[in-house]
Amino acid sequence: MCEANVYIVKGDKEELLMESVETAKHMKDDSWIFTNLFGEQKELKGKIKRMNLVDHKILFEPHNR
Amino acid sequence: MCEANVYIVKGDKEELLMESVETAKHMKDDSWIFTNLFGEQKELKGKIKRMNLVDHKILFEPHNR
């Protein structure tokens, strides 16, 4: 119940990438692997801009957008 | 109650940096500002290696250690 939702930041918009994320792993090539409650994974390059764990929110800025 | 604890990774050891972190903000110079439940802030350069929100754990690797 402390999972967070990952949003892609595009300009001034936020687009939901993945809900109920439990873990995030920063890889060497600057990609991140997010894993949710259901064991699903998404990997993408970019950086985490901001997190608010109380609001369950992670804002992610992808590279090469 | 969904705050996380930030640990500094030093080799194979983990050292507690800050408890009950609510927000993390990634600055342009690669530093991060962590703010806890009590409004206290810590800023340091480095990168987040891994997070497990269910375990309330953020592992941080500082630069120039």
mmCIF file with all atom_site columns, C-alpha atoms in Angstrom, chain A residues 9 11 21 28 35-36 45 52 64:
data_model
loop_
_atom_site.group_PDB
_atom_site.id
_atom_site.type_symbol
_atom_site.label_atom_id
_atom_site.label_alt_id
_atom_site.label_comp_id
_atom_site.label_asym_id
_atom_site.label_entity_id
_atom_site.label_seq_id
_atom_site.pdbx_PDB_ins_code
_atom_site.Cartn_x
_atom_site.Cartn_y
_atom_site.Cartn_z
_atom_site.occupancy
_atom_site.B_iso_or_equiv
_atom_site.pdbx_formal_charge
_atom_site.auth_seq_id
_atom_site.auth_comp_id
_atom_site.auth_asym_id
_atom_site.auth_atom_id
_atom_site.pdbx_PDB_model_num
ATOM 1 C CA . VAL A 1 9  ? 6.673  14.343 -17.670 1.00 0.00 ? 9  VAL A CA 1
ATOM 2 C CA . GLY A 1 11 ? 6.416  19.565 -21.047 1.00 0.00 ? 11 GLY A CA 1
ATOM 3 C CA . VAL A 1 21 ? 5.243  0.546  -8.461  1.00 0.00 ? 21 VAL A CA 1
ATOM 4 C CA . LYS A 1 28 ? 24.309 1.558  -15.614 1.00 0.00 ? 28 LYS A CA 1
ATOM 5 C CA . THR A 1 35 ? 8.404  -3.224 -11.063 1.00 0.00 ? 35 THR A CA 1
ATOM 6 C CA . ASN A 1 36 ? 4.834  -3.075 -9.845  1.00 0.00 ? 36 ASN A CA 1
ATOM 7 C CA . LYS A 1 45 ? 15.908 5.573  -20.171 1.00 0.00 ? 45 LYS A CA 1
ATOM 8 C CA . ASN A 1 52 ? 6.473  12.523 -3.351  1.00 0.00 ? 52 ASN A CA 1
ATOM 9 C CA . ASN A 1 64 ? 15.218 11.572 -26.341 1.00 0.00 ? 64 ASN A CA 1
#
